[in-house]
Amino acid sequence: MTLTSTAPATEQTAPAGAGPVTDRSSARAFVDTHVVPYADAYDSSGRVPEDLLRRAAEAGLWDPLSTDMVTLGEVHEEVGRGCSSLRSLLTVHTMVSWTLRRWGTDAQRDRWSAALARGDALGAFCLSEPGAGSDAAGITTTATQAGGGWVINGVKTWTTGGQRADVFLVFARTATSIGAFLVPRDTPGVEVTPIDDMLGTRASMLARISFTDVTLGPDALLGPSGFTAGMVLTGTLDLGRYSVAAGSLGIVQACLEASADYAARREVGGRPLAELPLIQAKLSDMVTDARAARLLVAEAGRLKDAGESATIMATWVAKYFASTAAARHASEAVQIHGASGCAPGSPVARFYRDAKVMEIIEGSNEVQRITIAGQAERETTR
Amino acid sequence: MSSKTQILDFIRGRYPQAEIDESQDIFALGFVNSLFAMELVMFVEKTFGVTIPNEELRIDNFRTADAMSALVSRLSSDLAVA
């Protein structure tokens, strides 16, 4: 782990491929080769370059459903260790891919699945609006049935990957519930406005997307209509939360590695920082929380692989724990690095900014606490 | 244990304060949200080894333990025929 970025993120300087990503080990190799050395440059430029997107495709990263959920969590942890912006792009793409597989018709899968798996088409998830974030029930974008198809009107914002995605999974209010719709980017009436200079995940190519009389066929609706349509949103967010939990864990691990390295090299009063008890306390907390978060993420993944409904609450808990741990330890990582940690191009400064985002996305920590406490309340009344 | 009993046990486990019998409309009780609906579908699919197709994800199939049990029987027989 280097303290500052030394190489620009260009196709000319990026090294050759590191092979397909199939597990934690190969993901770590890919991230160390293609991501870690350049992540601060991505952060500065405000985008993940096409070269890396292509390399991710070659490594199979856009095909998240080719592996089990435990492995997916491990891969997303490793990517999150290197760059939360790339991990965020993987998260929303994974959400779209999974939702298509779980709820899509044969025709919808025929149209999109292979292109998504190859990375020829990137997916993005459109839920948040100017007036509705974690309060998904407050969305006002509408999908109206007309002429045998659908017409979508409304505005989505904070859409991760929105600047780059080829297909949007748009949640909109129908006559009876909230439905999910597949909207190709090039559909007339879709307008993408980049959002730059965010606090964190600055390279994740966020966008505000307006839908004005966007006319779609009947096959645009993904999944059931009616009362169970909300399950599509629940399931999609559950997977997003799982990926964010893993990515947050990656931030904790990155903070640990950067801080341990710096504490071993930096001297104060003739002694390495690493010998100071207060520094040791910070490092030991990072080690402990990284291990605890890893167990929580793995348990949520195991339950997903087993098809157990308990995975939903396990994922809430994992995301809550990992995201708060990331914010806490990223702050301490900057503290350990001192002024160096506040300098331009400092990885720990990026971790600090990215970690804050993790406490907000895919359900704010406040909503997570309400949900987790609700379950505790039910269980104690048994 | 019958599918009806297992379904009732699952619902009671999640909402122990609610008094539910096999013919009671769980939606009328007011505690079913999209999160619980997802958990319920996952429970049914995992426990009884079935996949509920989109066209069967209708509210009437989930109103009562009786209705869910009938859905399981129908999907299980489809599975046996296939």
mmCIF file of N, CA, C and O in Angstrom, chain A residues 237-278:
data_model
loop_
_atom_site.group_PDB
_atom_site.id
_atom_site.type_symbol
_atom_site.label_atom_id
_atom_site.label_comp_id
_atom_site.label_asym_id
_atom_site.label_seq_id
_atom_site.Cartn_x
_atom_site.Cartn_y
_atom_site.Cartn_z
ATOM 1 N N LEU A 237 -32.345 -4.420 -3.246
ATOM 2 C CA LEU A 237 -31.629 -3.662 -2.214
ATOM 3 C C LEU A 237 -30.860 -4.583 -1.276
ATOM 4 O O LEU A 237 -29.782 -4.227 -0.792
ATOM 5 N N ASP A 238 -31.398 -5.754 -1.024
ATOM 6 C CA ASP A 238 -30.702 -6.704 -0.153
ATOM 7 C C ASP A 238 -29.340 -7.064 -0.739
ATOM 8 O O ASP A 238 -28.329 -7.083 -0.033
ATOM 9 N N LEU A 239 -29.322 -7.316 -2.031
ATOM 10 C CA LEU A 239 -28.043 -7.659 -2.654
ATOM 11 C C LEU A 239 -27.110 -6.447 -2.671
ATOM 12 O O LEU A 239 -25.896 -6.577 -2.442
ATOM 13 N N GLY A 240 -27.673 -5.272 -2.926
ATOM 14 C CA GLY A 240 -26.843 -4.070 -2.887
ATOM 15 C C GLY A 240 -26.240 -3.847 -1.512
ATOM 16 O O GLY A 240 -25.062 -3.488 -1.372
ATOM 17 N N ARG A 241 -27.044 -4.092 -0.507
ATOM 18 C CA ARG A 241 -26.585 -3.925 0.876
ATOM 19 C C ARG A 241 -25.444 -4.914 1.184
ATOM 20 O O ARG A 241 -24.489 -4.581 1.869
ATOM 21 N N TYR A 242 -25.594 -6.119 0.650
ATOM 22 C CA TYR A 242 -24.563 -7.148 0.851
ATOM 23 C C TYR A 242 -23.244 -6.699 0.221
ATOM 24 O O TYR A 242 -22.177 -6.800 0.852
ATOM 25 N N SER A 243 -23.325 -6.181 -0.980
ATOM 26 C CA SER A 243 -22.118 -5.712 -1.656
ATOM 27 C C SER A 243 -21.504 -4.519 -0.927
ATOM 28 O O SER A 243 -20.272 -4.427 -0.788
ATOM 29 N N VAL A 244 -22.354 -3.615 -0.452
ATOM 30 C CA VAL A 244 -21.834 -2.453 0.280
ATOM 31 C C VAL A 244 -21.200 -2.895 1.600
ATOM 32 O O VAL A 244 -20.166 -2.355 2.024
ATOM 33 N N ALA A 245 -21.792 -3.893 2.245
ATOM 34 C CA ALA A 245 -21.192 -4.422 3.474
ATOM 35 C C ALA A 245 -19.791 -4.959 3.175
ATOM 36 O O ALA A 245 -18.828 -4.668 3.904
ATOM 37 N N ALA A 246 -19.683 -5.720 2.101
ATOM 38 C CA ALA A 246 -18.376 -6.277 1.727
ATOM 39 C C ALA A 246 -17.397 -5.162 1.359
ATOM 40 O O ALA A 246 -16.221 -5.185 1.763
ATOM 41 N N GLY A 247 -17.884 -4.178 0.622
ATOM 42 C CA GLY A 247 -17.019 -3.061 0.240
ATOM 43 C C GLY A 247 -16.573 -2.254 1.447
ATOM 44 O O GLY A 247 -15.427 -1.785 1.504
ATOM 45 N N SER A 248 -17.466 -2.090 2.404
ATOM 46 C CA SER A 248 -17.100 -1.370 3.636
ATOM 47 C C SER A 248 -16.019 -2.124 4.389
ATOM 48 O O SER A 248 -15.074 -1.528 4.931
ATOM 49 N N LEU A 249 -16.175 -3.435 4.433
ATOM 50 C CA LEU A 249 -15.133 -4.269 5.039
ATOM 51 C C LEU A 249 -13.808 -4.058 4.312
ATOM 52 O O LEU A 249 -12.738 -3.984 4.947
ATOM 53 N N GLY A 250 -13.882 -3.942 3.001
ATOM 54 C CA GLY A 250 -12.660 -3.684 2.234
ATOM 55 C C GLY A 250 -11.999 -2.378 2.650
ATOM 56 O O GLY A 250 -10.767 -2.282 2.709
ATOM 57 N N ILE A 251 -12.826 -1.380 2.952
ATOM 58 C CA ILE A 251 -12.261 -0.105 3.416
ATOM 59 C C ILE A 251 -11.554 -0.294 4.764
ATOM 60 O O ILE A 251 -10.454 0.240 4.980
ATOM 61 N N VAL A 252 -12.174 -1.047 5.658
ATOM 62 C CA VAL A 252 -11.535 -1.299 6.965
ATOM 63 C C VAL A 252 -10.185 -1.983 6.751
ATOM 64 O O VAL A 252 -9.169 -1.603 7.358
ATOM 65 N N GLN A 253 -10.175 -2.984 5.874
ATOM 66 C CA GLN A 253 -8.927 -3.709 5.617
ATOM 67 C C GLN A 253 -7.882 -2.767 5.009
ATOM 68 O O GLN A 253 -6.695 -2.826 5.367
ATOM 69 N N ALA A 254 -8.317 -1.916 4.111
ATOM 70 C CA ALA A 254 -7.386 -0.962 3.486
ATOM 71 C C ALA A 254 -6.829 0.007 4.528
ATOM 72 O O ALA A 254 -5.627 0.339 4.507
ATOM 73 N N CYS A 255 -7.676 0.447 5.432
ATOM 74 C CA CYS A 255 -7.225 1.340 6.512
ATOM 75 C C CYS A 255 -6.198 0.634 7.387
ATOM 76 O O CYS A 255 -5.185 1.230 7.788
ATOM 77 N N LEU A 256 -6.480 -0.613 7.681
ATOM 78 C CA LEU A 256 -5.550 -1.392 8.512
ATOM 79 C C LEU A 256 -4.194 -1.531 7.830
ATOM 80 O O LEU A 256 -3.141 -1.285 8.441
ATOM 81 N N GLU A 257 -4.218 -1.916 6.558
ATOM 82 C CA GLU A 257 -2.949 -2.145 5.852
ATOM 83 C C GLU A 257 -2.156 -0.847 5.721
ATOM 84 O O GLU A 257 -0.940 -0.826 5.936
ATOM 85 N N ALA A 258 -2.855 0.238 5.385
ATOM 86 C CA ALA A 258 -2.155 1.517 5.234
ATOM 87 C C ALA A 258 -1.608 2.002 6.582
ATOM 88 O O ALA A 258 -0.471 2.489 6.670
ATOM 89 N N SER A 259 -2.406 1.841 7.623
ATOM 90 C CA SER A 259 -2.008 2.351 8.934
ATOM 91 C C SER A 259 -0.873 1.528 9.526
ATOM 92 O O SER A 259 0.066 2.077 10.140
ATOM 93 N N ALA A 260 -0.942 0.211 9.386
ATOM 94 C CA ALA A 260 0.120 -0.650 9.917
ATOM 95 C C ALA A 260 1.437 -0.360 9.204
ATOM 96 O O ALA A 260 2.506 -0.300 9.833
ATOM 97 N N ASP A 261 1.346 -0.165 7.905
ATOM 98 C CA ASP A 261 2.544 0.138 7.120
ATOM 99 C C ASP A 261 3.151 1.478 7.553
ATOM 100 O O ASP A 261 4.361 1.584 7.795
ATOM 101 N N TYR A 262 2.285 2.474 7.669
ATOM 102 C CA TYR A 262 2.773 3.811 8.036
ATOM 103 C C TYR A 262 3.328 3.812 9.458
ATOM 104 O O TYR A 262 4.399 4.399 9.731
ATOM 105 N N ALA A 263 2.642 3.143 10.372
ATOM 106 C CA ALA A 263 3.076 3.123 11.772
ATOM 107 C C ALA A 263 4.416 2.405 11.941
ATOM 108 O O ALA A 263 5.179 2.709 12.862
ATOM 109 N N ALA A 264 4.687 1.479 11.051
ATOM 110 C CA ALA A 264 5.961 0.761 11.129
ATOM 111 C C ALA A 264 7.115 1.624 10.610
ATOM 112 O O ALA A 264 8.269 1.489 11.060
ATOM 113 N N ARG A 265 6.831 2.528 9.685
ATOM 114 C CA ARG A 265 7.882 3.326 9.052
ATOM 115 C C ARG A 265 8.082 4.690 9.699
ATOM 116 O O ARG A 265 9.190 5.202 9.770
ATOM 117 N N ARG A 266 7.015 5.252 10.173
ATOM 118 C CA ARG A 266 7.073 6.613 10.709
ATOM 119 C C ARG A 266 7.608 6.596 12.155
ATOM 120 O O ARG A 266 7.118 5.863 12.994
ATOM 121 N N GLU A 267 8.585 7.431 12.408
ATOM 122 C CA GLU A 267 9.150 7.492 13.758
ATOM 123 C C GLU A 267 8.748 8.787 14.451
ATOM 124 O O GLU A 267 8.602 9.834 13.817
ATOM 125 N N VAL A 268 8.579 8.686 15.760
ATOM 126 C CA VAL A 268 8.338 9.859 16.581
ATOM 127 C C VAL A 268 9.177 9.704 17.863
ATOM 128 O O VAL A 268 9.125 8.666 18.527
ATOM 129 N N GLY A 269 9.990 10.673 18.122
ATOM 130 C CA GLY A 269 10.879 10.592 19.283
ATOM 131 C C GLY A 269 11.844 9.432 19.190
ATOM 132 O O GLY A 269 12.222 8.854 20.217
ATOM 133 N N GLY A 270 12.238 9.071 17.964
ATOM 134 C CA GLY A 270 13.197 7.994 17.776
ATOM 135 C C GLY A 270 12.586 6.602 17.820
ATOM 136 O O GLY A 270 13.303 5.608 17.721
ATOM 137 N N ARG A 271 11.251 6.515 17.950
ATOM 138 C CA ARG A 271 10.613 5.190 17.995
ATOM 139 C C ARG A 271 9.526 5.125 16.914
ATOM 140 O O ARG A 271 8.875 6.133 16.627
ATOM 141 N N PRO A 272 9.335 3.941 16.357
ATOM 142 C CA PRO A 272 8.244 3.810 15.372
ATOM 143 C C PRO A 272 6.891 4.084 16.044
ATOM 144 O O PRO A 272 6.698 3.738 17.218
ATOM 145 N N LEU A 273 5.994 4.699 15.270
ATOM 146 C CA LEU A 273 4.629 4.914 15.769
ATOM 147 C C LEU A 273 4.015 3.613 16.277
ATOM 148 O O LEU A 273 3.232 3.607 17.237
ATOM 149 N N ALA A 274 4.380 2.523 15.624
ATOM 150 C CA ALA A 274 3.764 1.233 15.944
ATOM 151 C C ALA A 274 4.026 0.795 17.382
ATOM 152 O O ALA A 274 3.335 -0.089 17.895
ATOM 153 N N GLU A 275 5.016 1.392 18.022
ATOM 154 C CA GLU A 275 5.322 1.000 19.403
ATOM 155 C C GLU A 275 4.508 1.788 20.424
ATOM 156 O O GLU A 275 4.562 1.489 21.624
ATOM 157 N N LEU A 276 3.787 2.787 19.957
ATOM 158 C CA LEU A 276 3.015 3.610 20.892
ATOM 159 C C LEU A 276 1.684 2.931 21.226
ATOM 160 O O LEU A 276 0.948 2.533 20.328
ATOM 161 N N PRO A 277 1.378 2.823 22.504
ATOM 162 C CA PRO A 277 0.156 2.085 22.904
ATOM 163 C C PRO A 277 -1.121 2.639 22.276
ATOM 164 O O PRO A 277 -2.009 1.855 21.915
ATOM 165 N N LEU A 278 -1.221 3.962 22.146
ATOM 166 C CA LEU A 278 -2.457 4.501 21.567
ATOM 167 C C LEU A 278 -2.595 4.126 20.094
ATOM 168 O O LEU A 278 -3.703 3.936 19.587
#
